[in-house]
mmCIF file of C-alpha atoms in Angstrom:
data_model
loop_
_atom_site.group_PDB
_atom_site.id
_atom_site.type_symbol
_atom_site.label_atom_id
_atom_site.label_comp_id
_atom_site.label_asym_id
_atom_site.label_seq_id
_atom_site.Cartn_x
_atom_site.Cartn_y
_atom_site.Cartn_z
ATOM 1 C CA UNK Q 1 -6.425 19.889 -16.610
ATOM 2 C CA UNK Q 2 -4.589 17.416 -14.344
ATOM 3 C CA UNK Q 3 -6.397 14.431 -12.834
ATOM 4 C CA UNK Q 4 -4.498 13.026 -9.868
ATOM 5 C CA UNK Q 5 -5.279 9.961 -7.808
ATOM 6 C CA UNK Q 6 -4.511 11.004 -4.269
ATOM 7 C CA UNK Q 7 -6.487 8.683 -1.965
ATOM 8 C CA UNK Q 8 -7.378 4.993 -2.155
ATOM 9 C CA UNK Q 9 -9.706 3.313 0.352
ATOM 10 C CA UNK Q 10 -8.450 0.140 2.035
ATOM 11 C CA UNK Q 11 -11.253 -1.791 3.772
ATOM 12 C CA UNK Q 12 -10.168 -3.265 7.104
ATOM 13 C CA UNK Q 13 -11.876 -5.011 10.018
ATOM 14 C CA UNK Q 14 -9.640 -3.638 12.801
ATOM 15 C CA UNK Q 15 -8.449 -0.043 12.349
ATOM 16 C CA UNK Q 16 -5.777 -0.101 15.062
ATOM 17 C CA UNK Q 17 -4.311 -3.386 13.795
ATOM 18 C CA UNK Q 18 -4.244 -1.924 10.257
ATOM 19 C CA UNK Q 19 -2.462 1.223 11.465
ATOM 20 C CA UNK Q 20 0.145 -0.948 13.165
ATOM 21 C CA UNK Q 21 0.599 -3.034 10.043
ATOM 22 C CA UNK Q 22 0.914 -0.205 7.538
ATOM 23 C CA UNK Q 23 2.905 2.175 9.762
ATOM 24 C CA UNK Q 24 5.113 -0.156 11.793
ATOM 25 C CA UNK Q 25 5.624 -3.085 9.430
ATOM 26 C CA UNK Q 26 5.262 -1.651 5.907
ATOM 27 C CA UNK Q 27 6.690 1.810 6.675
ATOM 28 C CA UNK Q 28 3.856 4.145 5.674
ATOM 29 C CA UNK Q 29 3.633 7.534 7.397
ATOM 30 C CA UNK Q 30 0.545 8.090 9.577
ATOM 31 C CA UNK Q 31 -0.777 11.468 8.398
ATOM 32 C CA UNK Q 32 -4.149 11.657 10.170
ATOM 33 C CA UNK Q 33 -6.177 9.683 12.690
ATOM 34 C CA UNK Q 34 -9.373 11.569 13.505
ATOM 35 C CA UNK Q 35 -12.717 10.484 14.871
ATOM 36 C CA UNK Q 36 -15.031 12.710 12.838
ATOM 37 C CA UNK Q 37 -18.217 11.616 14.581
ATOM 38 C CA UNK Q 38 -20.161 8.599 15.777
ATOM 39 C CA UNK Q 39 -19.205 5.689 13.517
ATOM 40 C CA UNK Q 40 -16.727 7.716 11.441
ATOM 41 C CA UNK Q 41 -12.965 7.491 11.962
ATOM 42 C CA UNK Q 42 -10.664 8.814 9.229
ATOM 43 C CA UNK Q 43 -7.126 7.411 9.096
ATOM 44 C CA UNK Q 44 -4.769 8.451 6.299
ATOM 45 C CA UNK Q 45 -1.358 6.882 5.696
ATOM 46 C CA UNK Q 46 1.136 7.605 2.909
ATOM 47 C CA UNK Q 47 3.927 5.444 1.490
ATOM 48 C CA UNK Q 48 7.302 7.232 1.723
ATOM 49 C CA UNK Q 49 7.741 9.516 -1.292
ATOM 50 C CA UNK Q 50 4.218 8.961 -2.631
ATOM 51 C CA UNK Q 51 1.748 11.622 -3.765
ATOM 52 C CA UNK Q 52 -1.090 9.122 -3.202
ATOM 53 C CA UNK Q 53 -2.252 8.044 0.251
ATOM 54 C CA UNK Q 54 -4.526 5.334 1.588
ATOM 55 C CA UNK Q 55 -7.546 5.897 3.808
ATOM 56 C CA UNK Q 56 -8.962 3.392 6.239
ATOM 57 C CA UNK Q 57 -11.138 3.622 9.289
ATOM 58 C CA UNK Q 58 -14.778 3.396 10.251
ATOM 59 C CA UNK Q 59 -17.536 4.603 7.952
ATOM 60 C CA UNK Q 60 -15.069 5.167 5.119
ATOM 61 C CA UNK Q 61 -16.044 2.575 2.512
ATOM 62 C CA UNK Q 62 -18.744 -0.002 1.866
ATOM 63 C CA UNK Q 63 -16.188 -2.524 0.542
ATOM 64 C CA UNK Q 64 -15.803 -5.672 2.614
ATOM 65 C CA UNK Q 65 -12.579 -5.961 4.646
ATOM 66 C CA UNK Q 66 -9.897 -7.584 2.514
ATOM 67 C CA UNK Q 67 -11.619 -6.920 -0.819
ATOM 68 C CA UNK Q 68 -9.150 -4.342 -2.185
ATOM 69 C CA UNK Q 69 -6.888 -6.186 -4.620
ATOM 70 C CA UNK Q 70 -4.176 -5.011 -6.974
ATOM 71 C CA UNK Q 71 -3.047 -1.668 -5.582
ATOM 72 C CA UNK Q 72 0.473 -1.240 -6.930
ATOM 73 C CA UNK Q 73 3.392 0.765 -5.583
ATOM 74 C CA UNK Q 74 6.462 1.532 -7.689
ATOM 75 C CA UNK Q 75 9.732 1.039 -5.809
ATOM 76 C CA UNK Q 76 13.332 1.575 -6.925
ATOM 77 C CA UNK Q 77 14.470 -1.869 -5.703
ATOM 78 C CA UNK Q 78 12.021 -4.780 -5.521
ATOM 79 C CA UNK Q 79 14.485 -7.115 -3.785
ATOM 80 C CA UNK Q 80 15.352 -4.439 -1.219
ATOM 81 C CA UNK Q 81 11.686 -3.698 -0.564
ATOM 82 C CA UNK Q 82 11.013 -7.431 -0.160
ATOM 83 C CA UNK Q 83 13.868 -7.728 2.354
ATOM 84 C CA UNK Q 84 12.475 -4.800 4.363
ATOM 85 C CA UNK Q 85 9.014 -6.384 4.441
ATOM 86 C CA UNK Q 86 10.402 -9.751 5.537
ATOM 87 C CA UNK Q 87 12.563 -8.114 8.241
ATOM 88 C CA UNK Q 88 9.396 -6.441 9.573
ATOM 89 C CA UNK Q 89 7.442 -9.705 9.673
ATOM 90 C CA UNK Q 90 5.389 -9.174 6.515
ATOM 91 C CA UNK Q 91 4.969 -12.230 4.317
ATOM 92 C CA UNK Q 92 6.119 -11.358 0.810
ATOM 93 C CA UNK Q 93 6.483 -13.326 -2.385
ATOM 94 C CA UNK Q 94 9.749 -14.030 -4.118
ATOM 95 C CA UNK Q 95 10.708 -11.391 -6.688
ATOM 96 C CA UNK Q 96 8.773 -12.115 -9.902
ATOM 97 C CA UNK Q 97 10.909 -11.008 -12.869
ATOM 98 C CA UNK Q 98 8.937 -9.940 -15.939
ATOM 99 C CA UNK Q 99 9.974 -7.981 -19.034
ATOM 100 C CA UNK Q 100 7.829 -5.051 -17.791
ATOM 101 C CA UNK Q 101 9.302 -5.038 -14.291
ATOM 102 C CA UNK Q 102 10.154 -6.947 -11.135
ATOM 103 C CA UNK Q 103 7.257 -7.594 -8.756
ATOM 104 C CA UNK Q 104 6.784 -8.505 -5.100
ATOM 105 C CA UNK Q 105 3.355 -9.337 -3.675
ATOM 106 C CA UNK Q 106 2.062 -9.098 -0.114
ATOM 107 C CA UNK Q 107 -1.242 -8.811 1.758
ATOM 108 C CA UNK Q 108 -2.367 -7.041 4.895
ATOM 109 C CA UNK Q 109 -3.946 -8.956 7.827
ATOM 110 C CA UNK Q 110 -7.416 -8.652 6.231
ATOM 111 C CA UNK Q 111 -6.258 -9.954 2.842
ATOM 112 C CA UNK Q 112 -6.070 -6.681 0.901
ATOM 113 C CA UNK Q 113 -3.526 -7.539 -1.810
ATOM 114 C CA UNK Q 114 -0.656 -5.303 -2.870
ATOM 115 C CA UNK Q 115 2.083 -5.467 -5.479
ATOM 116 C CA UNK Q 116 5.389 -3.668 -5.565
ATOM 117 C CA UNK Q 117 6.892 -2.996 -8.993
ATOM 118 C CA UNK Q 118 10.438 -2.095 -9.872
ATOM 119 C CA UNK Q 119 10.267 -0.630 -13.364
ATOM 120 C CA UNK Q 120 12.664 -2.100 -15.936
ATOM 121 C CA UNK Q 121 15.766 -0.139 -16.798
ATOM 122 C CA UNK Q 122 15.033 0.374 -20.470
ATOM 123 C CA UNK Q 123 17.970 2.764 -20.858
ATOM 124 C CA UNK Q 124 20.486 0.115 -19.839
ATOM 125 C CA UNK Q 125 19.206 -2.333 -22.477
ATOM 126 C CA UNK Q 126 19.615 0.278 -25.239
ATOM 127 C CA UNK Q 127 23.328 0.929 -24.640
#
């Protein structure tokens, strides 16, 4: 039996600002934006190539805006991803080189914290 994580809630204070940030500055694809009913708006965005999406909106989570910390996205090129973020006006850390990967950190306007990880090339070190 497979268990797949496919949706992670991101608590935000301003849904439209968050859509603009994640879609226009970080490059996620806007999959859905539906007002389900009074006080419920469901917005789903997906990072390019990911099987897992994020959900934000109204009436989605009881977490305080900005309280989601440590969601990690694997990227093929941490330095390239950092450059793209910076070019789109997103503050991003320097590349943090560790034996288990290269990392870049950034936050959304509410303070939800993200990390990007480029996995190490173990095959190259074994040649």
